[in-house]
Amino acid sequence: MQKEIQGFIRISKYAGMRNDLAQAGGGNTSVKLNDQIMLVKSSGIQLADVSEKNGYTNVDYRMIVDYFKENVKDGSEPALTEEAGKELLSRAWKEGGRASIETFLHAVMGKYTLHTHPALVNVLTARQGGKKVLEELFPGAVFVPYRKPGAALAETYYRICQAAGRPEIVFLENHGLVVSSDSEAQAIERTEEILHKIAAYMQISYEAQPNATKLWNAFSDIPGLSDKIVYLSENRYLTNEEPEKLILAEEKWNHAFCPDCIVYGLKRPLFLAEDFRREDIIAFMKSYGSPAMVCYKGRFYILAESVKKAQEIENVMSFAVQVQMANLSHEMNYLSDVQQDELLNWDSEKYRRML
């Protein structure tokens, strides 16, 4: 059971740290622990914040499945009204946060279910003629017409997916993507395959976002980094476009000119080669400690405990670039290593950094 919970946390963080997959509190994940109990991301919780002790609801999914089997028949009228849905969800709830309205959808899928709102997918699910394109690209997938999220969507979803034999890939019109699998690794891999295929069809660049996942996988077994998410910065100052590229280089960058830059950005960014090895990361950490920011293939990625904290670091590092850019023709005053260490080891700043 512990393995299943860790897998559930992993797919939640995978989707939650990627703005192209889930925005704000959107998207859902679930795992079935046995033939009765399912964990599903709680309503109002960001996917990246799901942890072993927080962010999910324990429900009796068998109760939901049985309801559909008994009440939803071929040719029958809609059975699950909003009120009936609320009552059913209340009875199925066992413990944890507020059950998501998408719990019904997860109940009728496989062991691991990853429901995301990818920008690439929604380009087609929101486009007239998009269904035909998706059917051609993914012949074995199912397309569910738009319904209001909750009871109406759940029943339509159930009818179509039952007829299709519980498919692994489901596209929701004007909504998003559902991938179901027997393992979290397969759910992530299948989601990535779908996005790469759509990107290739639309002939658009799709590398920076998957590289966040690549880095996250590389850090997953490194002490001090394994519990962090990897967040792609889309701040305009943290790019390698002119004129910022004059600063965003390993030999040029130095944000050690103010306390906040040290507290949030730590000692220095980690610059990785395209063919980096685990040893490169370990060597950096022995010299400078854990990085808060990584530069890879010309893009910056933020390492943090949550999306909120990553965005705070991004904000401070954007400020750091602007100050450095304005001083390109001037000498700057930098804090010494001793002064930097004082800040990083100061209890007040440690507390603020963790908030």
mmCIF file of C-alpha atoms in Angstrom:
data_model
loop_
_atom_site.group_PDB
_atom_site.id
_atom_site.type_symbol
_atom_site.label_atom_id
_atom_site.label_comp_id
_atom_site.label_asym_id
_atom_site.label_seq_id
_atom_site.Cartn_x
_atom_site.Cartn_y
_atom_site.Cartn_z
ATOM 1 C CA MET A 1 0.000 0.000 0.000
ATOM 2 C CA GLN A 2 2.889 2.369 0.730
ATOM 3 C CA LYS A 3 4.133 1.843 -2.821
ATOM 4 C CA GLU A 4 0.731 2.873 -4.203
ATOM 5 C CA ILE A 5 0.639 6.005 -2.053
ATOM 6 C CA GLN A 6 4.116 7.038 -3.205
ATOM 7 C CA GLY A 7 3.067 6.455 -6.821
ATOM 8 C CA PHE A 8 -0.010 8.617 -6.268
ATOM 9 C CA ILE A 9 2.124 11.403 -4.802
ATOM 10 C CA ARG A 10 4.526 11.121 -7.726
ATOM 11 C CA ILE A 11 1.931 11.538 -10.490
ATOM 12 C CA SER A 12 0.400 14.412 -8.530
ATOM 13 C CA LYS A 13 3.685 16.302 -8.304
ATOM 14 C CA TYR A 14 4.557 15.490 -11.903
ATOM 15 C CA ALA A 15 1.411 17.194 -13.181
ATOM 16 C CA GLY A 16 1.253 19.891 -10.522
ATOM 17 C CA MET A 17 4.707 21.319 -11.161
ATOM 18 C CA ARG A 18 4.009 21.755 -14.881
ATOM 19 C CA ASN A 19 1.977 24.796 -15.936
ATOM 20 C CA ASP A 20 1.336 23.191 -19.307
ATOM 21 C CA LEU A 21 -0.471 20.299 -17.578
ATOM 22 C CA ALA A 22 -2.323 21.840 -14.643
ATOM 23 C CA GLN A 23 -3.155 25.431 -13.802
ATOM 24 C CA ALA A 24 -3.994 26.712 -10.317
ATOM 25 C CA GLY A 25 -5.965 23.969 -8.519
ATOM 26 C CA GLY A 26 -6.944 22.178 -11.737
ATOM 27 C CA GLY A 27 -6.376 18.551 -12.601
ATOM 28 C CA ASN A 28 -6.873 15.433 -10.511
ATOM 29 C CA THR A 29 -5.073 12.223 -9.625
ATOM 30 C CA SER A 30 -6.136 9.002 -7.957
ATOM 31 C CA VAL A 31 -4.993 5.530 -7.004
ATOM 32 C CA LYS A 32 -7.019 2.489 -6.027
ATOM 33 C CA LEU A 33 -5.465 0.755 -3.022
ATOM 34 C CA ASN A 34 -7.702 -2.326 -3.249
ATOM 35 C CA ASP A 35 -11.135 -3.314 -4.526
ATOM 36 C CA GLN A 36 -12.854 -0.733 -2.326
ATOM 37 C CA ILE A 37 -10.628 2.169 -1.272
ATOM 38 C CA MET A 38 -9.407 4.954 -3.564
ATOM 39 C CA LEU A 39 -7.309 8.016 -2.786
ATOM 40 C CA VAL A 40 -8.167 11.065 -4.896
ATOM 41 C CA LYS A 41 -6.721 14.567 -4.818
ATOM 42 C CA SER A 42 -8.932 16.763 -2.629
ATOM 43 C CA SER A 43 -10.914 19.693 -3.970
ATOM 44 C CA GLY A 44 -9.065 23.008 -3.843
ATOM 45 C CA ILE A 45 -5.624 21.459 -3.376
ATOM 46 C CA GLN A 46 -2.864 22.054 -5.895
ATOM 47 C CA LEU A 47 -1.501 18.815 -7.300
ATOM 48 C CA ALA A 48 2.099 19.722 -6.466
ATOM 49 C CA ASP A 49 1.129 20.082 -2.794
ATOM 50 C CA VAL A 50 -0.079 16.493 -2.395
ATOM 51 C CA SER A 51 2.002 14.651 0.184
ATOM 52 C CA GLU A 52 1.767 11.554 2.338
ATOM 53 C CA LYS A 53 -0.089 13.503 5.027
ATOM 54 C CA ASN A 54 -1.932 16.126 3.017
ATOM 55 C CA GLY A 55 -4.036 16.868 -0.036
ATOM 56 C CA TYR A 56 -6.107 13.755 -0.696
ATOM 57 C CA THR A 57 -9.420 12.151 0.185
ATOM 58 C CA ASN A 58 -10.133 8.528 1.050
ATOM 59 C CA VAL A 59 -13.332 7.276 -0.626
ATOM 60 C CA ASP A 60 -15.201 4.016 -1.094
ATOM 61 C CA TYR A 61 -15.105 3.971 -4.893
ATOM 62 C CA ARG A 62 -16.901 0.603 -5.030
ATOM 63 C CA MET A 63 -20.051 2.347 -3.821
ATOM 64 C CA ILE A 64 -19.869 4.715 -6.802
ATOM 65 C CA VAL A 65 -19.163 1.938 -9.315
ATOM 66 C CA ASP A 66 -22.067 -0.121 -7.962
ATOM 67 C CA TYR A 67 -24.391 2.863 -8.259
ATOM 68 C CA PHE A 68 -23.542 3.271 -11.933
ATOM 69 C CA LYS A 69 -23.947 -0.440 -12.628
ATOM 70 C CA GLU A 70 -27.364 -0.514 -11.009
ATOM 71 C CA ASN A 71 -28.768 2.755 -12.309
ATOM 72 C CA VAL A 72 -27.113 3.553 -15.629
ATOM 73 C CA LYS A 73 -28.273 1.221 -18.413
ATOM 74 C CA ASP A 74 -28.133 1.448 -22.176
ATOM 75 C CA GLY A 75 -30.909 3.700 -23.390
ATOM 76 C CA SER A 76 -31.930 4.758 -19.875
ATOM 77 C CA GLU A 77 -32.568 8.352 -18.861
ATOM 78 C CA PRO A 78 -29.840 10.256 -16.962
ATOM 79 C CA ALA A 79 -29.747 8.877 -13.426
ATOM 80 C CA LEU A 80 -27.205 10.914 -11.482
ATOM 81 C CA THR A 81 -28.614 14.365 -10.733
ATOM 82 C CA GLU A 82 -26.535 16.993 -8.962
ATOM 83 C CA GLU A 83 -28.329 16.307 -5.684
ATOM 84 C CA ALA A 84 -28.019 12.541 -6.051
ATOM 85 C CA GLY A 85 -24.346 13.017 -6.863
ATOM 86 C CA LYS A 86 -23.728 15.069 -3.726
ATOM 87 C CA GLU A 87 -25.503 12.482 -1.602
ATOM 88 C CA LEU A 88 -23.564 9.601 -3.184
ATOM 89 C CA LEU A 89 -20.262 11.409 -2.746
ATOM 90 C CA SER A 90 -21.108 12.082 0.897
ATOM 91 C CA ARG A 91 -21.786 8.395 1.527
ATOM 92 C CA ALA A 92 -18.622 7.323 -0.298
ATOM 93 C CA TRP A 93 -16.393 9.742 1.631
ATOM 94 C CA LYS A 94 -14.385 8.098 4.409
ATOM 95 C CA GLU A 95 -11.756 10.583 5.534
ATOM 96 C CA GLY A 96 -9.528 13.431 4.389
ATOM 97 C CA GLY A 97 -10.323 16.683 2.633
ATOM 98 C CA ARG A 98 -13.370 17.587 0.586
ATOM 99 C CA ALA A 99 -13.909 15.079 -2.197
ATOM 100 C CA SER A 100 -13.421 16.493 -5.687
ATOM 101 C CA ILE A 101 -16.382 16.607 -8.064
ATOM 102 C CA GLU A 102 -14.220 14.515 -10.395
ATOM 103 C CA THR A 103 -14.213 11.588 -7.940
ATOM 104 C CA PHE A 104 -16.943 9.860 -9.975
ATOM 105 C CA LEU A 105 -14.764 9.963 -13.079
ATOM 106 C CA HIS A 106 -11.800 8.414 -11.253
ATOM 107 C CA ALA A 107 -13.937 5.710 -9.679
ATOM 108 C CA VAL A 108 -14.699 4.033 -13.012
ATOM 109 C CA MET A 109 -11.122 4.103 -14.337
ATOM 110 C CA GLY A 110 -8.065 1.911 -13.687
ATOM 111 C CA LYS A 111 -5.634 1.715 -10.789
ATOM 112 C CA TYR A 112 -3.799 5.011 -11.399
ATOM 113 C CA THR A 113 -5.666 7.849 -13.078
ATOM 114 C CA LEU A 114 -4.110 11.132 -14.145
ATOM 115 C CA HIS A 115 -6.533 13.852 -15.248
ATOM 116 C CA THR A 116 -4.825 16.972 -16.590
ATOM 117 C CA HIS A 117 -5.642 20.103 -18.579
ATOM 118 C CA PRO A 118 -2.747 20.203 -21.063
ATOM 119 C CA ALA A 119 -2.567 23.286 -23.252
ATOM 120 C CA LEU A 120 -1.634 21.133 -26.239
ATOM 121 C CA VAL A 121 -4.628 18.845 -25.757
ATOM 122 C CA ASN A 122 -7.075 21.679 -25.203
ATOM 123 C CA VAL A 123 -5.988 23.361 -28.415
ATOM 124 C CA LEU A 124 -7.693 20.441 -30.154
ATOM 125 C CA THR A 125 -10.518 19.636 -27.708
ATOM 126 C CA ALA A 126 -11.644 23.272 -27.964
ATOM 127 C CA ARG A 127 -11.280 23.431 -31.761
ATOM 128 C CA GLN A 128 -14.001 22.658 -34.258
ATOM 129 C CA GLY A 129 -12.774 19.566 -36.053
ATOM 130 C CA GLY A 130 -10.393 18.787 -33.204
ATOM 131 C CA LYS A 131 -12.171 15.532 -32.404
ATOM 132 C CA LYS A 132 -11.412 14.173 -35.866
ATOM 133 C CA VAL A 133 -7.738 15.059 -35.500
ATOM 134 C CA LEU A 134 -7.512 13.346 -32.107
ATOM 135 C CA GLU A 135 -9.265 10.242 -33.431
ATOM 136 C CA GLU A 136 -6.754 10.039 -36.270
ATOM 137 C CA LEU A 137 -3.758 10.568 -33.980
ATOM 138 C CA PHE A 138 -5.009 8.207 -31.258
ATOM 139 C CA PRO A 139 -7.251 5.501 -32.791
ATOM 140 C CA GLY A 140 -7.739 3.628 -29.511
ATOM 141 C CA ALA A 141 -8.716 6.681 -27.468
ATOM 142 C CA VAL A 142 -12.231 7.828 -26.546
ATOM 143 C CA PHE A 143 -13.685 11.325 -27.011
ATOM 144 C CA VAL A 144 -16.306 12.481 -24.483
ATOM 145 C CA PRO A 145 -18.506 15.453 -25.470
ATOM 146 C CA TYR A 146 -18.645 18.442 -23.152
ATOM 147 C CA ARG A 147 -20.664 18.135 -19.966
ATOM 148 C CA LYS A 148 -20.581 20.238 -16.837
ATOM 149 C CA PRO A 149 -17.887 18.803 -14.509
ATOM 150 C CA GLY A 150 -19.408 16.627 -11.816
ATOM 151 C CA ALA A 151 -22.437 14.374 -12.034
ATOM 152 C CA ALA A 152 -23.353 15.119 -15.666
ATOM 153 C CA LEU A 153 -19.830 14.523 -16.938
ATOM 154 C CA ALA A 154 -19.405 11.417 -14.790
ATOM 155 C CA GLU A 155 -22.482 9.685 -16.137
ATOM 156 C CA THR A 156 -21.713 10.523 -19.773
ATOM 157 C CA TYR A 157 -18.138 9.426 -19.213
ATOM 158 C CA TYR A 158 -19.298 6.144 -17.660
ATOM 159 C CA ARG A 159 -21.669 5.327 -20.514
ATOM 160 C CA ILE A 160 -19.106 5.985 -23.233
ATOM 161 C CA CYS A 161 -16.161 4.330 -21.488
ATOM 162 C CA GLN A 162 -18.127 1.222 -20.559
ATOM 163 C CA ALA A 163 -19.116 0.788 -24.162
ATOM 164 C CA ALA A 164 -15.471 1.239 -25.183
ATOM 165 C CA GLY A 165 -14.170 -1.256 -22.644
ATOM 166 C CA ARG A 166 -12.477 1.071 -20.148
ATOM 167 C CA PRO A 167 -9.972 2.806 -22.461
ATOM 168 C CA GLU A 168 -6.585 4.060 -21.218
ATOM 169 C CA ILE A 169 -6.834 7.426 -22.999
ATOM 170 C CA VAL A 170 -9.881 9.697 -22.851
ATOM 171 C CA PHE A 171 -10.183 13.183 -24.306
ATOM 172 C CA LEU A 172 -12.770 15.474 -22.726
ATOM 173 C CA GLU A 173 -14.170 18.115 -25.060
ATOM 174 C CA ASN A 174 -13.367 21.677 -23.892
ATOM 175 C CA HIS A 175 -11.772 20.192 -20.809
ATOM 176 C CA GLY A 176 -8.676 18.023 -20.977
ATOM 177 C CA LEU A 177 -7.108 14.579 -20.872
ATOM 178 C CA VAL A 178 -7.548 11.458 -18.757
ATOM 179 C CA VAL A 179 -4.936 8.693 -18.749
ATOM 180 C CA SER A 180 -5.384 5.513 -16.742
ATOM 181 C CA SER A 181 -2.812 2.796 -16.129
ATOM 182 C CA ASP A 182 -1.656 0.042 -13.790
ATOM 183 C CA SER A 183 1.394 2.054 -12.711
ATOM 184 C CA GLU A 184 2.216 5.711 -12.155
ATOM 185 C CA ALA A 185 5.220 5.426 -14.467
ATOM 186 C CA GLN A 186 3.002 4.245 -17.319
ATOM 187 C CA ALA A 187 0.509 7.055 -16.686
ATOM 188 C CA ILE A 188 3.287 9.656 -16.882
ATOM 189 C CA GLU A 189 4.900 8.028 -19.910
ATOM 190 C CA ARG A 190 1.608 7.803 -21.790
ATOM 191 C CA THR A 191 0.786 11.440 -21.037
ATOM 192 C CA GLU A 192 4.184 12.515 -22.374
ATOM 193 C CA GLU A 193 3.734 10.417 -25.517
ATOM 194 C CA ILE A 194 0.370 12.075 -26.212
ATOM 195 C CA LEU A 195 1.772 15.580 -25.797
ATOM 196 C CA HIS A 196 4.810 14.917 -27.986
ATOM 197 C CA LYS A 197 2.593 13.483 -30.720
ATOM 198 C CA ILE A 198 0.252 16.478 -30.695
ATOM 199 C CA ALA A 199 3.213 18.883 -30.685
ATOM 200 C CA ALA A 200 4.689 17.111 -33.703
ATOM 201 C CA TYR A 201 1.322 17.279 -35.507
ATOM 202 C CA MET A 202 1.041 21.012 -34.835
ATOM 203 C CA GLN A 203 4.734 21.519 -35.662
ATOM 204 C CA ILE A 204 5.501 23.460 -32.505
ATOM 205 C CA SER A 205 8.505 23.344 -30.213
ATOM 206 C CA TYR A 206 7.920 21.133 -27.220
ATOM 207 C CA GLU A 207 11.083 20.589 -25.235
ATOM 208 C CA ALA A 208 11.305 22.985 -22.299
ATOM 209 C CA GLN A 209 8.303 21.532 -20.421
ATOM 210 C CA PRO A 210 9.333 17.862 -20.673
ATOM 211 C CA ASN A 211 12.838 18.872 -19.609
ATOM 212 C CA ALA A 212 11.374 19.893 -16.247
ATOM 213 C CA THR A 213 10.327 16.269 -15.828
ATOM 214 C CA LYS A 214 13.715 15.047 -17.070
ATOM 215 C CA LEU A 215 15.487 17.130 -14.421
ATOM 216 C CA TRP A 216 12.982 16.066 -11.762
ATOM 217 C CA ASN A 217 13.720 12.417 -12.528
ATOM 218 C CA ALA A 218 17.461 13.091 -12.332
ATOM 219 C CA PHE A 219 17.099 14.721 -8.916
ATOM 220 C CA SER A 220 14.743 12.086 -7.511
ATOM 221 C CA ASP A 221 17.467 9.981 -5.872
ATOM 222 C CA ILE A 222 19.788 12.800 -4.775
ATOM 223 C CA PRO A 223 19.614 13.659 -1.053
ATOM 224 C CA GLY A 224 18.471 17.225 -0.557
ATOM 225 C CA LEU A 225 16.757 17.388 -3.952
ATOM 226 C CA SER A 226 14.519 14.317 -4.004
ATOM 227 C CA ASP A 227 11.604 16.085 -2.326
ATOM 228 C CA LYS A 228 11.677 19.138 -4.617
ATOM 229 C CA ILE A 229 9.547 19.902 -7.641
ATOM 230 C CA VAL A 230 11.118 21.356 -10.804
ATOM 231 C CA TYR A 231 9.263 24.397 -12.100
ATOM 232 C CA LEU A 232 9.947 25.869 -15.546
ATOM 233 C CA SER A 233 10.385 29.639 -15.312
ATOM 234 C CA GLU A 234 8.501 31.597 -17.954
ATOM 235 C CA ASN A 235 9.529 34.973 -16.575
ATOM 236 C CA ARG A 236 10.722 37.169 -19.443
ATOM 237 C CA TYR A 237 13.901 38.163 -17.622
ATOM 238 C CA LEU A 238 14.905 34.549 -17.026
ATOM 239 C CA THR A 239 15.456 33.727 -20.679
ATOM 240 C CA ASN A 240 18.428 33.536 -22.987
ATOM 241 C CA GLU A 241 16.985 36.136 -25.337
ATOM 242 C CA GLU A 242 18.733 39.457 -25.937
ATOM 243 C CA PRO A 243 19.790 41.297 -23.854
ATOM 244 C CA GLU A 244 19.334 39.001 -20.862
ATOM 245 C CA LYS A 245 21.662 36.351 -22.288
ATOM 246 C CA LEU A 246 24.532 38.639 -21.328
ATOM 247 C CA ILE A 247 23.715 37.784 -17.719
ATOM 248 C CA LEU A 248 22.256 34.285 -17.965
ATOM 249 C CA ALA A 249 25.563 32.512 -18.387
ATOM 250 C CA GLU A 250 27.619 30.646 -15.828
ATOM 251 C CA GLU A 251 30.613 32.947 -16.113
ATOM 252 C CA LYS A 252 28.484 36.120 -15.828
ATOM 253 C CA TRP A 253 25.831 35.332 -13.242
ATOM 254 C CA ASN A 254 26.268 36.618 -9.683
ATOM 255 C CA HIS A 255 23.210 37.367 -7.568
ATOM 256 C CA ALA A 256 25.129 37.769 -4.294
ATOM 257 C CA PHE A 257 24.448 41.483 -3.963
ATOM 258 C CA CYS A 258 21.540 41.485 -1.474
ATOM 259 C CA PRO A 259 20.162 39.318 1.368
ATOM 260 C CA ASP A 260 16.950 38.218 -0.375
ATOM 261 C CA CYS A 261 18.847 36.998 -3.433
ATOM 262 C CA ILE A 262 20.955 34.747 -1.197
ATOM 263 C CA VAL A 263 18.055 33.576 0.948
ATOM 264 C CA TYR A 264 15.884 32.626 -2.043
ATOM 265 C CA GLY A 265 18.487 31.922 -4.720
ATOM 266 C CA LEU A 266 21.032 30.269 -2.389
ATOM 267 C CA LYS A 267 24.708 30.336 -3.395
ATOM 268 C CA ARG A 268 24.459 30.099 -7.185
ATOM 269 C CA PRO A 269 22.496 28.451 -10.000
ATOM 270 C CA LEU A 270 23.429 25.006 -11.281
ATOM 271 C CA PHE A 271 24.357 25.139 -14.972
ATOM 272 C CA LEU A 272 24.031 21.710 -16.590
ATOM 273 C CA ALA A 273 25.371 20.525 -19.935
ATOM 274 C CA GLU A 274 22.963 18.814 -22.316
ATOM 275 C CA ASP A 275 24.545 15.426 -21.559
ATOM 276 C CA PHE A 276 24.913 16.014 -17.812
ATOM 277 C CA ARG A 277 25.608 13.156 -15.410
ATOM 278 C CA ARG A 278 24.559 12.545 -11.817
ATOM 279 C CA GLU A 279 28.177 13.168 -10.794
ATOM 280 C CA ASP A 280 27.949 16.742 -12.122
ATOM 281 C CA ILE A 281 25.102 17.506 -9.736
ATOM 282 C CA ILE A 282 26.846 15.889 -6.772
ATOM 283 C CA ALA A 283 30.079 17.815 -7.484
ATOM 284 C CA PHE A 284 28.168 21.113 -7.603
ATOM 285 C CA MET A 285 26.432 20.394 -4.294
ATOM 286 C CA LYS A 286 29.733 19.564 -2.573
ATOM 287 C CA SER A 287 31.060 22.983 -3.563
ATOM 288 C CA TYR A 288 27.979 25.197 -3.283
ATOM 289 C CA GLY A 289 25.224 23.267 -1.551
ATOM 290 C CA SER A 290 21.749 22.687 -2.968
ATOM 291 C CA PRO A 291 20.740 24.848 -5.941
ATOM 292 C CA ALA A 292 17.496 26.812 -6.038
ATOM 293 C CA MET A 293 17.731 27.318 -9.774
ATOM 294 C CA VAL A 294 19.008 25.186 -12.658
ATOM 295 C CA CYS A 295 19.912 26.344 -16.154
ATOM 296 C CA TYR A 296 19.452 23.618 -18.775
ATOM 297 C CA LYS A 297 19.355 24.021 -22.545
ATOM 298 C CA GLY A 298 18.981 27.770 -22.248
ATOM 299 C CA ARG A 299 16.025 27.713 -19.841
ATOM 300 C CA PHE A 300 15.841 28.246 -16.106
ATOM 301 C CA TYR A 301 14.101 25.816 -13.786
ATOM 302 C CA ILE A 302 13.279 26.484 -10.142
ATOM 303 C CA LEU A 303 13.733 23.826 -7.457
ATOM 304 C CA ALA A 304 11.347 24.243 -4.545
ATOM 305 C CA GLU A 305 8.984 22.497 -2.145
ATOM 306 C CA SER A 306 5.877 23.861 -3.890
ATOM 307 C CA VAL A 307 4.727 25.908 -6.879
ATOM 308 C CA LYS A 308 4.088 28.856 -4.554
ATOM 309 C CA LYS A 309 7.651 28.769 -3.248
ATOM 310 C CA ALA A 310 9.030 28.306 -6.778
ATOM 311 C CA GLN A 311 7.189 31.416 -7.922
ATOM 312 C CA GLU A 312 8.619 33.372 -4.982
ATOM 313 C CA ILE A 313 12.145 32.306 -5.958
ATOM 314 C CA GLU A 314 11.394 33.157 -9.591
ATOM 315 C CA ASN A 315 10.254 36.639 -8.565
ATOM 316 C CA VAL A 316 13.445 37.332 -6.604
ATOM 317 C CA MET A 317 15.687 35.948 -9.358
ATOM 318 C CA SER A 318 13.917 38.135 -11.932
ATOM 319 C CA PHE A 319 14.785 41.087 -9.717
ATOM 320 C CA ALA A 320 18.392 39.844 -9.606
ATOM 321 C CA VAL A 321 18.618 39.876 -13.410
ATOM 322 C CA GLN A 322 17.206 43.383 -13.667
ATOM 323 C CA VAL A 323 19.730 44.753 -11.169
ATOM 324 C CA GLN A 324 22.616 42.987 -12.904
ATOM 325 C CA MET A 325 21.488 44.216 -16.332
ATOM 326 C CA ALA A 326 21.329 47.817 -15.124
ATOM 327 C CA ASN A 327 24.894 47.511 -13.818
ATOM 328 C CA LEU A 328 26.574 45.941 -16.835
ATOM 329 C CA SER A 329 28.840 48.965 -17.204
ATOM 330 C CA HIS A 330 29.425 49.386 -13.469
ATOM 331 C CA GLU A 331 31.261 47.514 -10.744
ATOM 332 C CA MET A 332 28.939 45.941 -8.179
ATOM 333 C CA ASN A 333 29.318 45.377 -4.465
ATOM 334 C CA TYR A 334 28.944 41.684 -3.610
ATOM 335 C CA LEU A 335 28.499 39.950 -0.285
ATOM 336 C CA SER A 336 31.460 37.850 0.774
ATOM 337 C CA ASP A 337 31.213 34.084 1.258
ATOM 338 C CA VAL A 338 31.234 34.662 5.020
ATOM 339 C CA GLN A 339 28.336 37.133 4.751
ATOM 340 C CA GLN A 340 26.408 34.746 2.505
ATOM 341 C CA ASP A 341 26.880 31.868 4.921
ATOM 342 C CA GLU A 342 25.699 34.048 7.808
ATOM 343 C CA LEU A 343 22.440 34.666 5.969
ATOM 344 C CA LEU A 344 21.937 31.028 4.975
ATOM 345 C CA ASN A 345 22.570 29.825 8.530
ATOM 346 C CA TRP A 346 20.531 32.537 10.226
ATOM 347 C CA ASP A 347 17.482 31.021 11.930
ATOM 348 C CA SER A 348 15.246 33.964 10.987
ATOM 349 C CA GLU A 349 16.011 33.552 7.299
ATOM 350 C CA LYS A 350 15.752 29.769 7.440
ATOM 351 C CA TYR A 351 12.244 30.199 8.835
ATOM 352 C CA ARG A 352 11.256 32.741 6.178
ATOM 353 C CA ARG A 353 12.601 30.509 3.418
ATOM 354 C CA MET A 354 10.474 27.593 4.631
ATOM 355 C CA LEU A 355 7.208 29.550 4.825
#
